[in-house]
XYZ file of C-alpha atoms in Angstrom:
643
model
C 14.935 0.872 -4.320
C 14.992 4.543 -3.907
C 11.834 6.153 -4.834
C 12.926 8.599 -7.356
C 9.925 10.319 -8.802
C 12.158 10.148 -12.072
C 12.308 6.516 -11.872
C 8.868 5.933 -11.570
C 7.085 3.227 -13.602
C 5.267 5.121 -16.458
C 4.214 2.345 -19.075
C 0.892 2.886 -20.063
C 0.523 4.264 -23.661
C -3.103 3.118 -23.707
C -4.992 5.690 -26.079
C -8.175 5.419 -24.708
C -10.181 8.821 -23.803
C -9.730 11.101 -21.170
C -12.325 12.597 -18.919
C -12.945 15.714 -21.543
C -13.881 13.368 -24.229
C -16.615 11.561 -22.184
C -18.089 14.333 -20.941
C -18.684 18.376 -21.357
C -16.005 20.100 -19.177
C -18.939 22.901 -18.803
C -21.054 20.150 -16.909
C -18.444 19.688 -14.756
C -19.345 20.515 -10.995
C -18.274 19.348 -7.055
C -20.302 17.866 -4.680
C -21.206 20.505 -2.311
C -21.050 20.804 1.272
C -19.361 18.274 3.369
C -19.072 14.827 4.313
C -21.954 14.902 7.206
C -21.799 13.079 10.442
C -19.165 10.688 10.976
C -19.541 7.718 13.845
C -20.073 8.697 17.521
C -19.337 5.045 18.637
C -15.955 2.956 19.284
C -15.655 0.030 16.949
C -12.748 -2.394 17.019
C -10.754 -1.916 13.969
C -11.549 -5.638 12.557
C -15.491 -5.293 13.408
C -15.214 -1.676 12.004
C -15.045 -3.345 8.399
C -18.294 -5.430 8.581
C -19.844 -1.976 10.485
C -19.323 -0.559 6.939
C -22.110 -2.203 5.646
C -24.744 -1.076 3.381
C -22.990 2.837 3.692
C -24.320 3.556 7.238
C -25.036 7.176 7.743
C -24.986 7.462 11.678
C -23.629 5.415 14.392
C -25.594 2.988 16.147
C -26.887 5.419 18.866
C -28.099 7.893 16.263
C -25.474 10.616 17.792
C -24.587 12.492 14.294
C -21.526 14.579 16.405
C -17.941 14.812 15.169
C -15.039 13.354 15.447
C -12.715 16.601 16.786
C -8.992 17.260 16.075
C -7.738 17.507 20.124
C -4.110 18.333 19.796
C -1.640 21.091 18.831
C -0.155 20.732 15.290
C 3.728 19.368 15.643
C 5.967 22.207 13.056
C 7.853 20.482 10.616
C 10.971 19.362 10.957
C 14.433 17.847 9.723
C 15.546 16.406 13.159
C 16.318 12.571 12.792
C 13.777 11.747 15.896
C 9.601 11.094 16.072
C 7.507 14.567 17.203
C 4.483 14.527 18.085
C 2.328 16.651 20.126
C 2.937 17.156 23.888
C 0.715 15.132 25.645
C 1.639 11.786 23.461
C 5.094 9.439 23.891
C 6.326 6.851 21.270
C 7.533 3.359 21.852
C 9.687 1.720 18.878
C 9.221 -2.102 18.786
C 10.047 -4.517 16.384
C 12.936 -2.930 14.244
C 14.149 -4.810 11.302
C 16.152 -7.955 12.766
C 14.885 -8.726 15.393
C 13.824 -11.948 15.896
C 9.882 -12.176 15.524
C 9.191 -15.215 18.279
C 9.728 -18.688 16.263
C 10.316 -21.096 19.110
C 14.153 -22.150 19.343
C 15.063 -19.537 16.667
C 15.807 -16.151 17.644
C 18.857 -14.911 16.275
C 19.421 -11.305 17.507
C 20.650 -8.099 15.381
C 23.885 -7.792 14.112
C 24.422 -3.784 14.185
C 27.054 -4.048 11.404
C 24.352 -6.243 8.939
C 26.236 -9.596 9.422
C 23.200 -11.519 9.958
C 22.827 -14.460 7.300
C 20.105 -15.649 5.480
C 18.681 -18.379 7.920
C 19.083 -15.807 10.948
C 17.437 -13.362 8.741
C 14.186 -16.078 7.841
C 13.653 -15.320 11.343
C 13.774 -12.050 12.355
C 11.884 -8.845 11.205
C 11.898 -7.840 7.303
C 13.086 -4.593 5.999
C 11.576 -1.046 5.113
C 7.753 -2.419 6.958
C 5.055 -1.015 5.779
C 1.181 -1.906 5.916
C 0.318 -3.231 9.329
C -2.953 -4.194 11.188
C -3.593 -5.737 14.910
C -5.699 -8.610 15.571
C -6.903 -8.286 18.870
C -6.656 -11.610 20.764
C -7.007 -10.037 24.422
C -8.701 -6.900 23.731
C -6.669 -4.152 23.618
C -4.406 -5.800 25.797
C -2.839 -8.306 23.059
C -2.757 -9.437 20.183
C -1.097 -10.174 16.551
C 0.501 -7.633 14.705
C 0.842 -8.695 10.803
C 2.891 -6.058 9.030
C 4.475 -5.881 5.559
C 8.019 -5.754 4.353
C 8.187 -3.835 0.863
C 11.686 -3.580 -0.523
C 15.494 -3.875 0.655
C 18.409 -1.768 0.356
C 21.091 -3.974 0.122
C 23.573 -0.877 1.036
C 22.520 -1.781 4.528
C 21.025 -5.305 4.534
C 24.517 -6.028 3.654
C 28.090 -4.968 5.593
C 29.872 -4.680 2.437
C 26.926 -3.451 0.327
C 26.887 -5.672 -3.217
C 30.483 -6.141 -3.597
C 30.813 -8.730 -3.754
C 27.576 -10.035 -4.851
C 26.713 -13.714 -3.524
C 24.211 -16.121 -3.819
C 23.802 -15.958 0.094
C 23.247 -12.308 -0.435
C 20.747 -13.024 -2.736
C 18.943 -15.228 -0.155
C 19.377 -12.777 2.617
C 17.600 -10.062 0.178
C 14.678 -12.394 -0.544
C 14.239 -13.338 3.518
C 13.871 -9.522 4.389
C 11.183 -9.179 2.214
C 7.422 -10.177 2.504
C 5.446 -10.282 5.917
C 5.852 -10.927 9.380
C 3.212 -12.165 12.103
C 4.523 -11.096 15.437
C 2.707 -11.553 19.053
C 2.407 -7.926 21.079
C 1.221 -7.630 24.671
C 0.857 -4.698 26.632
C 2.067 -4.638 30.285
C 2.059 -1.483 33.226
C 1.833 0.902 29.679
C 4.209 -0.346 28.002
C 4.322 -3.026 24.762
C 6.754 -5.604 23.626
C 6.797 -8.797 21.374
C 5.877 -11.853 22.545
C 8.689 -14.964 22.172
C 8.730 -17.125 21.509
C 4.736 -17.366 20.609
C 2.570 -20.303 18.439
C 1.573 -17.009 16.302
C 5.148 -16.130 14.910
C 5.787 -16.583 11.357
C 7.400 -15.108 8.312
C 6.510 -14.913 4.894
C 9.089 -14.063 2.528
C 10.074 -13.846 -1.768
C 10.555 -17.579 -1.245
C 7.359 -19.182 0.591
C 5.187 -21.376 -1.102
C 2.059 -19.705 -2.000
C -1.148 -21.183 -3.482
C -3.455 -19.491 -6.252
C -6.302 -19.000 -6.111
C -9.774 -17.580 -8.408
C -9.738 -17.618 -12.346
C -6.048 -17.741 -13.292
C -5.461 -20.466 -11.170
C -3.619 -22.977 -13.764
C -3.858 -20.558 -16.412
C -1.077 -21.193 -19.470
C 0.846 -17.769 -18.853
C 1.178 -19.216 -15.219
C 2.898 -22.350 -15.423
C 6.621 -22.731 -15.399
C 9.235 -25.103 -15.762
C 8.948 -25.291 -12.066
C 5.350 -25.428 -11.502
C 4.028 -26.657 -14.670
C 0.385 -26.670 -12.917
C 0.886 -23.176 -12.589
C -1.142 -23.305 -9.228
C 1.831 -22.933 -6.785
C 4.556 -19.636 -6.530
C 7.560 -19.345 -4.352
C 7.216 -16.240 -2.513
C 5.965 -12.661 -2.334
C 7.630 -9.010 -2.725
C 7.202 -5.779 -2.604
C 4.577 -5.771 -0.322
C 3.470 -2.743 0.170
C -0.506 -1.532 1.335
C -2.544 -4.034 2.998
C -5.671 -4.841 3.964
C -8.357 -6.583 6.584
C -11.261 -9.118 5.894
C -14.382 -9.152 7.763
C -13.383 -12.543 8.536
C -9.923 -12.273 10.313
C -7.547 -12.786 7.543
C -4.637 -10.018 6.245
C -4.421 -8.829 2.576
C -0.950 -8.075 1.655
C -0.404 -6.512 -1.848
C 2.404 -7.193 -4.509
C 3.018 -3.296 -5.955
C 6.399 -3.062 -8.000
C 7.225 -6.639 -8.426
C 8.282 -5.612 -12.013
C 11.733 -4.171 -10.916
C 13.221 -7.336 -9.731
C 13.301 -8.836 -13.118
C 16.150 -9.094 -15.912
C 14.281 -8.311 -19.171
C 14.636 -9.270 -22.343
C 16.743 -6.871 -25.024
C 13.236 -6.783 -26.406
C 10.293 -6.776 -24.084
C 7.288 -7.838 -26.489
C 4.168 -5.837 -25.838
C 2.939 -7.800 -22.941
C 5.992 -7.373 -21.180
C 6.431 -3.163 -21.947
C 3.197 -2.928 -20.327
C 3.849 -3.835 -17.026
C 7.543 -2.266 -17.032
C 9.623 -4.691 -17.824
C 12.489 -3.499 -19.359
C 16.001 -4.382 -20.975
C 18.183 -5.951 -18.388
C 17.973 -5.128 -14.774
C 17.767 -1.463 -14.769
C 16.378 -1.640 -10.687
C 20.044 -3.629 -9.889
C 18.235 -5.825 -7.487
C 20.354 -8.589 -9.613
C 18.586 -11.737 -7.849
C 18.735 -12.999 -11.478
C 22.574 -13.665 -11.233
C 21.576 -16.565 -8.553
C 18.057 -16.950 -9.172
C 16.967 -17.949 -12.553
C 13.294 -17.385 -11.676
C 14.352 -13.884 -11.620
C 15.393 -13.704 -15.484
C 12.464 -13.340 -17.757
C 14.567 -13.874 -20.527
C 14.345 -17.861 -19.290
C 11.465 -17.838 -17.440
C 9.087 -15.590 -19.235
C 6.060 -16.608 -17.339
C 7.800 -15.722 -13.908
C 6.223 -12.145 -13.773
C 2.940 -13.011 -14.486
C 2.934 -15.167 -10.746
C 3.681 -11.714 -9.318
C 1.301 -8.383 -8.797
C -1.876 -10.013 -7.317
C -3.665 -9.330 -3.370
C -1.971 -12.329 -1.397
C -4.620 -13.436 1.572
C -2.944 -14.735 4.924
C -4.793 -16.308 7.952
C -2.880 -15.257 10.709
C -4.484 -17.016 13.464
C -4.326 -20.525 11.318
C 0.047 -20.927 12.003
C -0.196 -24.259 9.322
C -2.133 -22.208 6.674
C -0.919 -21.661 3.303
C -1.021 -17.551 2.008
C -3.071 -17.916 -1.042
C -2.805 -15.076 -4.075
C -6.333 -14.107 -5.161
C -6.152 -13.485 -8.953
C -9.684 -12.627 -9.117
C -9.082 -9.366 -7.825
C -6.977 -8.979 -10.572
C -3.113 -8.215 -11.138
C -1.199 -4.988 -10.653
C 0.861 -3.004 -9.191
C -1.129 -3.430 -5.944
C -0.585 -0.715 -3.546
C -3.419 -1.727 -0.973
C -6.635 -3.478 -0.838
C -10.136 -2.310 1.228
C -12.722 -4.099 2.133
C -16.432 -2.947 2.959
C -19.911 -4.958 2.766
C -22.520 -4.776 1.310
C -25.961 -4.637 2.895
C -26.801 -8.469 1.995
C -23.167 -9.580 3.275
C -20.675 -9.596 0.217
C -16.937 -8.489 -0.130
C -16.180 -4.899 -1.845
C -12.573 -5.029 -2.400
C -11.050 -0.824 -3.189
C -7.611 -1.805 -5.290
C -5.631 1.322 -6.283
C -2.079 0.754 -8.227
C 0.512 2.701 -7.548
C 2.402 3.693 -11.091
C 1.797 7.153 -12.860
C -1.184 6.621 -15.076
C -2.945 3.587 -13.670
C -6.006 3.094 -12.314
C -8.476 2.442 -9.429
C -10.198 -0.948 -9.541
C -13.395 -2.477 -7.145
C -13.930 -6.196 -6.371
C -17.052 -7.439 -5.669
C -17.756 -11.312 -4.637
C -20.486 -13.227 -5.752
C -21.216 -15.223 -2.741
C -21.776 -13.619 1.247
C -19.744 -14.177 3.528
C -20.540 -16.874 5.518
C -20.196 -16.589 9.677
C -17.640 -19.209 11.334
C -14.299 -17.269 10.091
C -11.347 -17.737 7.477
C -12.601 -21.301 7.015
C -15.664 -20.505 5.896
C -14.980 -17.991 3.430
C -11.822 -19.666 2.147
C -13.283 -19.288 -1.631
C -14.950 -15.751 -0.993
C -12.673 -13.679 -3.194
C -12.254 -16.532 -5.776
C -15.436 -15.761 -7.045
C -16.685 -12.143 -8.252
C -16.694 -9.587 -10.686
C -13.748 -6.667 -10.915
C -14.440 -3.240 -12.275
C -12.597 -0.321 -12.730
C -13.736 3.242 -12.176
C -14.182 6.141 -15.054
C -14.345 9.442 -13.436
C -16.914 11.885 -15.150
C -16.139 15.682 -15.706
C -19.657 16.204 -14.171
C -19.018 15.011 -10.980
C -20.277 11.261 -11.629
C -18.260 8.302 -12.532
C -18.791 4.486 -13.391
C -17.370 1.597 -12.185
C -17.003 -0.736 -15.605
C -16.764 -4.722 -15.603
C -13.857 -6.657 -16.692
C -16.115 -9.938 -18.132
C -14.704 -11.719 -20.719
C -16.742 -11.879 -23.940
C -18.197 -8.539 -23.142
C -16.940 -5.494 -24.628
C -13.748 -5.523 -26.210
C -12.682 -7.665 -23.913
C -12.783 -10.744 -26.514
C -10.267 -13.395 -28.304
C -9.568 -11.205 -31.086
C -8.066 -8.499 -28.890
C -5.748 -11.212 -26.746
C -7.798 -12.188 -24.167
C -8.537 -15.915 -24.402
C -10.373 -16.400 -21.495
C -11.192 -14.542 -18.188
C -7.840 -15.772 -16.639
C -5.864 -13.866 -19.601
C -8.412 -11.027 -18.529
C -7.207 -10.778 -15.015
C -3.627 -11.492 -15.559
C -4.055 -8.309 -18.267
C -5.884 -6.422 -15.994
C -3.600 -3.231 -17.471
C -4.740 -3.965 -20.923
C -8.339 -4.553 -20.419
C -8.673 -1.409 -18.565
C -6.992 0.170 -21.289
C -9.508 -0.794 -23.793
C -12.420 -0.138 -21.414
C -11.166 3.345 -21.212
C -10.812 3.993 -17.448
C -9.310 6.839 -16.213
C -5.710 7.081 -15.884
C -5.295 8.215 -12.416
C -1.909 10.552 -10.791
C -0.672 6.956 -9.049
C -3.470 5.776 -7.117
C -2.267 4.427 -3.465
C -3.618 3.716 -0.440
C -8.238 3.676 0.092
C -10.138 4.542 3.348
C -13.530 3.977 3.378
C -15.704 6.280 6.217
C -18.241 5.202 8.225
C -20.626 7.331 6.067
C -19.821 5.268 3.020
C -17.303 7.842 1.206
C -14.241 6.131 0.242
C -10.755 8.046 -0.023
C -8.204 7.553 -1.971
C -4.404 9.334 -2.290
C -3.268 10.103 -5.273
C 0.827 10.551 -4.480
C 1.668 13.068 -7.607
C 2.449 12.939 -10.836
C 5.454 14.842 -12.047
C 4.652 13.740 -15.632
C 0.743 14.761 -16.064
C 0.348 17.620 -18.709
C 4.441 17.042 -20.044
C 5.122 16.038 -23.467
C 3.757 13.638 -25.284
C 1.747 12.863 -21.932
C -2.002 12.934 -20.713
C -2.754 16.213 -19.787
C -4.835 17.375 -17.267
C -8.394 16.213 -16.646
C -11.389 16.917 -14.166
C -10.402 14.216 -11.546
C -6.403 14.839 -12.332
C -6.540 18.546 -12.473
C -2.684 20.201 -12.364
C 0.196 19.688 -14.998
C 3.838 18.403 -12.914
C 1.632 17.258 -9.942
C 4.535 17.102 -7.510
C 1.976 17.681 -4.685
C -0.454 15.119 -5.144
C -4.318 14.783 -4.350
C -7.168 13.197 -2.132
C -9.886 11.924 -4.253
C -13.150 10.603 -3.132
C -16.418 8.990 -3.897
C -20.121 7.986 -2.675
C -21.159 4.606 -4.611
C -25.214 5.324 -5.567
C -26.839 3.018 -2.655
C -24.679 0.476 -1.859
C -20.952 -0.343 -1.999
C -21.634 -2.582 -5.398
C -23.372 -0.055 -7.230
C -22.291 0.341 -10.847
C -22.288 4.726 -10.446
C -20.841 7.005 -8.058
C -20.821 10.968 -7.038
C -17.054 11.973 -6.588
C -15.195 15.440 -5.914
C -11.767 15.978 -4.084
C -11.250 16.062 -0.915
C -8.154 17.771 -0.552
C -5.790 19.037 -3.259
C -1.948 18.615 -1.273
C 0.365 21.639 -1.284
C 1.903 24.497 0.638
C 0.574 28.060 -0.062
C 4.193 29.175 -0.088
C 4.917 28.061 -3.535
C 5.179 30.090 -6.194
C 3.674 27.614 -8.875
C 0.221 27.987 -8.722
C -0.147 24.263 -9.388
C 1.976 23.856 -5.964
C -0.072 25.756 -3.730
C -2.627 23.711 -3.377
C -5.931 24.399 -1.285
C -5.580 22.787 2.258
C -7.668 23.852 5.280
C -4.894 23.970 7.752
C -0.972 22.032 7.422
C 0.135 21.614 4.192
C 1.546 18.700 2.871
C 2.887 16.631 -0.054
C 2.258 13.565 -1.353
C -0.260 12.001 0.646
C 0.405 8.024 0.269
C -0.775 6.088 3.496
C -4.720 6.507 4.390
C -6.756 5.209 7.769
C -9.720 6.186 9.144
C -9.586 5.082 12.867
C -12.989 4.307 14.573
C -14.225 7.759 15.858
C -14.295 8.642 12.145
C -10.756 11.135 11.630
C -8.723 10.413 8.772
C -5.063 9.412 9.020
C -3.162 11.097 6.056
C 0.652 9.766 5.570
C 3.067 11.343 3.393
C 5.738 9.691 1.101
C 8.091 12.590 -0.261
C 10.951 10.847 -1.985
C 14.083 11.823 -0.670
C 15.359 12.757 -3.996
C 13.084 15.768 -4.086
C 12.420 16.113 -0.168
C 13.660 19.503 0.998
C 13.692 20.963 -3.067
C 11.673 23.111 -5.038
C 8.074 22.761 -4.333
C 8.771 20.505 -1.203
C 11.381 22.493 0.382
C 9.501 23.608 3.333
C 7.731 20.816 4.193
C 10.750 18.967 6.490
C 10.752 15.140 6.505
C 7.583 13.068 5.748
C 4.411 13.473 8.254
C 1.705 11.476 9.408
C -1.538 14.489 9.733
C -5.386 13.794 10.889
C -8.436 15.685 9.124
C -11.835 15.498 9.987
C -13.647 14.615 7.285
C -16.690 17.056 8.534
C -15.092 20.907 8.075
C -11.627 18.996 5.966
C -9.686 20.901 8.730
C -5.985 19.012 8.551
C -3.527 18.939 11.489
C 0.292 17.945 12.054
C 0.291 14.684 13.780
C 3.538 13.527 13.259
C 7.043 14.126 11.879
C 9.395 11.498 11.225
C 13.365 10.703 10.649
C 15.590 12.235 8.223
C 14.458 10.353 5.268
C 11.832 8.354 6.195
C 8.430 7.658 4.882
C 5.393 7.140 7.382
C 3.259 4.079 6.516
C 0.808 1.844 7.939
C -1.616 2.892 10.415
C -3.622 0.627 13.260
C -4.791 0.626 16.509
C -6.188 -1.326 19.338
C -10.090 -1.572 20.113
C -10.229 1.226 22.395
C -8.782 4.073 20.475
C -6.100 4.355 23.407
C -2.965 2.658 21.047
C -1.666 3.466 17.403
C 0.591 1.536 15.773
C 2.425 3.195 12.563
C 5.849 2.275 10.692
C 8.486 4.229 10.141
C 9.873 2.740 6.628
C 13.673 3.348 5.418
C 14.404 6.146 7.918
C 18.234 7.124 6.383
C 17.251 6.307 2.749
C 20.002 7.355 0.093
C 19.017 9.561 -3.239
C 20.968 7.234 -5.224
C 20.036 3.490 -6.020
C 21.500 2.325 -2.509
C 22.910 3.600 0.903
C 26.835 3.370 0.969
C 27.521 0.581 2.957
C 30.827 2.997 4.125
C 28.670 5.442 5.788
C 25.866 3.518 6.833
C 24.668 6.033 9.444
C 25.812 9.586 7.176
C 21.676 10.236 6.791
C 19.947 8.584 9.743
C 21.068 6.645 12.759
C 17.205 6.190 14.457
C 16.236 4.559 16.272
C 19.151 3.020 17.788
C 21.502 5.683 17.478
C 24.145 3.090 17.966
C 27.554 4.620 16.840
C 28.412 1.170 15.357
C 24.806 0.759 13.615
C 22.683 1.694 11.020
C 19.304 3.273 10.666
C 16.336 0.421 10.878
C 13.129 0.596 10.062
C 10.640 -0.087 12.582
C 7.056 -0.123 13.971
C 5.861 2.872 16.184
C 3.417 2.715 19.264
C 2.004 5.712 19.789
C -0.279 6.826 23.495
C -1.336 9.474 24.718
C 0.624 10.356 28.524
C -3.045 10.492 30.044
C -4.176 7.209 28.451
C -7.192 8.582 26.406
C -7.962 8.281 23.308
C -5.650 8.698 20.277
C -6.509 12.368 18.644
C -8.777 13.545 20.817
């Protein structure tokens, strides 16, 4: 699926009140000043989550310093390679294809696509995206879980879609989903383990449990699973996420596409994007019947939710957590509170949705994934308002309360979650320029991108508001917020902390105001343990190089520091790439990043003719095609990464 701004989902006609109706626009005001001190001290990205707790203002020592930006900005480019800045080298590892380690199954590439659908159970998914390493031997090995968002069957494919097969089909539905891979690191270099007792692959047809309020719910159940407690697969995995406790949140985002819908949708089914036919031409509904709504009505509402995965438990079963409600998940981020409970930041990724917050009932409990099995089964979810005066509210989704009753169509609280659009709608949160990926600092702020909004201020649209602020947001925005006290609190200060653009433009709405490198589009978000943040940029290749984006070059991967907001050039990737996912290992000293759909077409698909006519990385084979692929990034004198 190309990601046409034009073909963006836009479905939600909700009429409840913007920002200017809830509060005076003369109130209105930004926080002043900037974000403080961020963390002196290295923490390993897992125990950096639980380190968030209760919004700690210093780092353990008491040191208050920085977090500096220590290399030369890379210039943009066009070239079909990885830049960045002298001083650093790049290792590519585990491309789509091949095989991730399953013992006695390790079918290798195919350069011209000809892999099947067994060989392809068993190798790396396509277009990766949000990744995270579990350390096992320090920052010497470990796991590397990593998800697999979408296909382009122009290139999964030798002869593209024609003919269309039921083996294609199956193929398409094995490169999706996630992959658990082994990585070791030996004389400075990395590679995959394999086989290893770690490998596995999750893909649109493993069996997942459910788990948390919709569990069994009526608008759940199927002809196939009538107890409505057990889905074949995941898709369009996009964002992720870490637990406290050592288990991997992948997140369903535009599940919606790969469904034939009804010449009708009824109103249910318009609100989540469903739409006549199969407008997306995935076409798994020509061999898949789960795939046709029009027989299977129920099928979507399995699809959209925060899927958990142990990755150190190889027998475990993913589970999807409804109680963090359904959307079009892009990511989900965890913090803790002071007295040891789960803050889950959801943000979902369509043009007018909205920015949610999970919090469990229960604390986590020490001894692991085992222990807190049930932790995000139980909770409240809230989504946030955003006040023209600089304050905002986070309001609960409980059943009975509000509007949120039987007489407006929600029968219970498992209706509530699985119409987590509709609620929200009625509770009148605000409708955010597509909410992505959320970083939370170690001074408690919490980030997140807002990609753009092409739409905002057109016709017959919502126009512009205090935390939305420019009509045809092509650029997009970094919003941000301070819960009052601890990560549960019901109120929060916000302001932005960087409004995307390149000073060049003309359109004052373009130019943005950026303390350094401009960008576009900021998607992908990290903030690695000495405090930076990791911005990544997702400029669709339909609009990459054009009007307001022409001078920008291929997507980037740029680090601010959160104290002066000064941004810097990190990274430039291939000719039509987007750079996602971010990680590293415990001592700051490896980054791992993916490079997703490096060669992607304009159109629908890539032609399967000219495979290699926009991108040949990173093989460069002159019989292959472009791959995506995960990144390791070190620096030549083996400090630490960005300083």
């Amino acid at each position: 699926m190309a990601k046409d701004f034009d073909t963006m989902e836009d479905s939600n006609r909700s009429s409840n009140p913007s920002i200017h109706e809830l509060s005076d626009p003369a109130r209105r005001r930004l926080l002043r000043g900037g974000l403080g001190a961020t963390a002196g001290g290295l923490l390993a990205p897992l125990s950096g989550v639980a380190a968030l707790a209760g919004c700690a203002t210093t780092s353990g020592d008491g040191d208050e310093g920085g977090a500096p930006l220590g290399f030369k900005s890379v210039p943009v480019s066009t070239a079909d390679t990885v830049s960045v800045p002298e001083g650093y080298s790049v290792q590519v590892i585990a491309a789509w294809g091949e095989p991730v380690g399953l013992s006695g199954d390790n079918p290798a590439f195919q350069p011209d696509g000809s892999n099947t659908a067994a060989q392809q159970e068993a190798q790396m998914g396509m277009h990766h995206d949000g990744i995270h390493y579990f350390a096992q031997n320090g920052s010497n090995g470990g796991l590397l879980v990593m998800n697999h968002e979408y296909t382009d069957d122009g290139l999964l494919h030798p002869g593209g879609m024609s003919p269309w097969t039921a083996e294609k089909v199956r193929k398409a539905q094995a490169a999706h989903g996630v992959s658990v891979i082994e990585v070791e690191q030996k004389n400075g270099r990395w590679d995959v383990v394999r086989p290893s007792p770690w490998a596995r692959r999750f893909t649109a047809s493993t069996p997942m449990a459910v788990g948390g309020p919709a569990a069994g719910h009526a608008l759940l159940r199927t002809a196939a699973d009538p107890q409505g407690r057990r889905v074949l697969g995941t898709l369009n995995n996009c964002a992720s996420g870490i637990t406290p406790w050592g288990t991997y949140l992948t997140c369903e985002e535009n599940f919606i596409n790969y469904f034939k819908g009804p010449d009708q949708p009824d109103a249910h089914q318009a609100r989540w994007g469903l739409r006549k036919g199969d407008p997306s031409g995935y076409r798994w509904h020509e061999h898949d019947a789960r795939f046709d709504a029009t027989k299977n009505p129920n099928e979507p509402n399995r699809f959209g939710w925060v899927v958990e995965i142990d990755p150190f438990n190889p027998s475990s079963t993913p589970v999807k957590r409804t109680a963090l409600g359904r959307a079009a998940h892009e990511g989900a981020t965890v913090a803790m509170t002071r007295d040891g409970r789960a803050v889950v930041y959801m943000g979902e990724d369509a043009r007018f949705e909205y920015i949610y917050k999970f919090v469990s009932r229960d604390r986590m409990q020490p001894g692991g994934a085992s222990a807190n099995a049930g932790l995000l089964d139980h909770g409240t979810l809230h989504v946030a308002r955003f006040d023209a005066d600089g304050r905002g509210r986070w309001i609960a989704l409980s059943h009975g309360q509000g509007p949120l009753t039987s007489a407006n169509g929600f029968a219970d609280p498992g209706e509530v979650l699985i119409k987590t659009r509709q609620a929200s709608d009625l509770l009148g949160a605000t409708k955010m320029d597509r909410p992505e990926w959320i970083a939370v600092d170690p001074q408690g702020w919490v980030y997140c991108t807002l990609t753009n909004n092409s739409n905002r201020g057109g016709k017959d649209q919502p126009g512009i508001d205090a935390a939305n602020p420019r009509a045809n947001n092509t650029m997009g925005h970094i919003i941000r917020w301070k819960e009052d006290g601890d990560f549960d609190a019901a109120t929060f200060q916000w302001n932005h902390f960087v409004l995307a653009g390149d000073a060049s433009n003309e359109r004052a709405e373009a130019k943005g105001k950026v303390k350094g490198d401009a960008l576009g589009c900021p998607d992908g978000l990290w903030v690695d343990a000495r405090g930076l943040l990791w911005i990544q940029t997702d400029m669709s290749t339909s609009a990459m190089g054009k009007g307001d984006l022409a001078r920008l070059g291929n997507n980037a991967m740029l680090a601010a520091d959160p104290r002066s907001g000064e941004i810097r050039r990190f990274l430039v990737g291939p000719a039509g790439c987007e750079i996602t996912g971010a990680t590293g290992t415990p001592d700051g000293r490896t980054m791992f990043i993916n490079i997703q759909h490096p060669g992607e077409s304009p159109s629908e698909r890539s032609d399967p003719a000219s495979p290699r006519r926009l991108s040949n990385w990173p093989d460069h084979n002159p019989a292959g095609r472009p791959r995506s692929a995960t990144v390791v990034i070190r620096k030549n004198d083996g400090g630490v990464i960005g300083s």
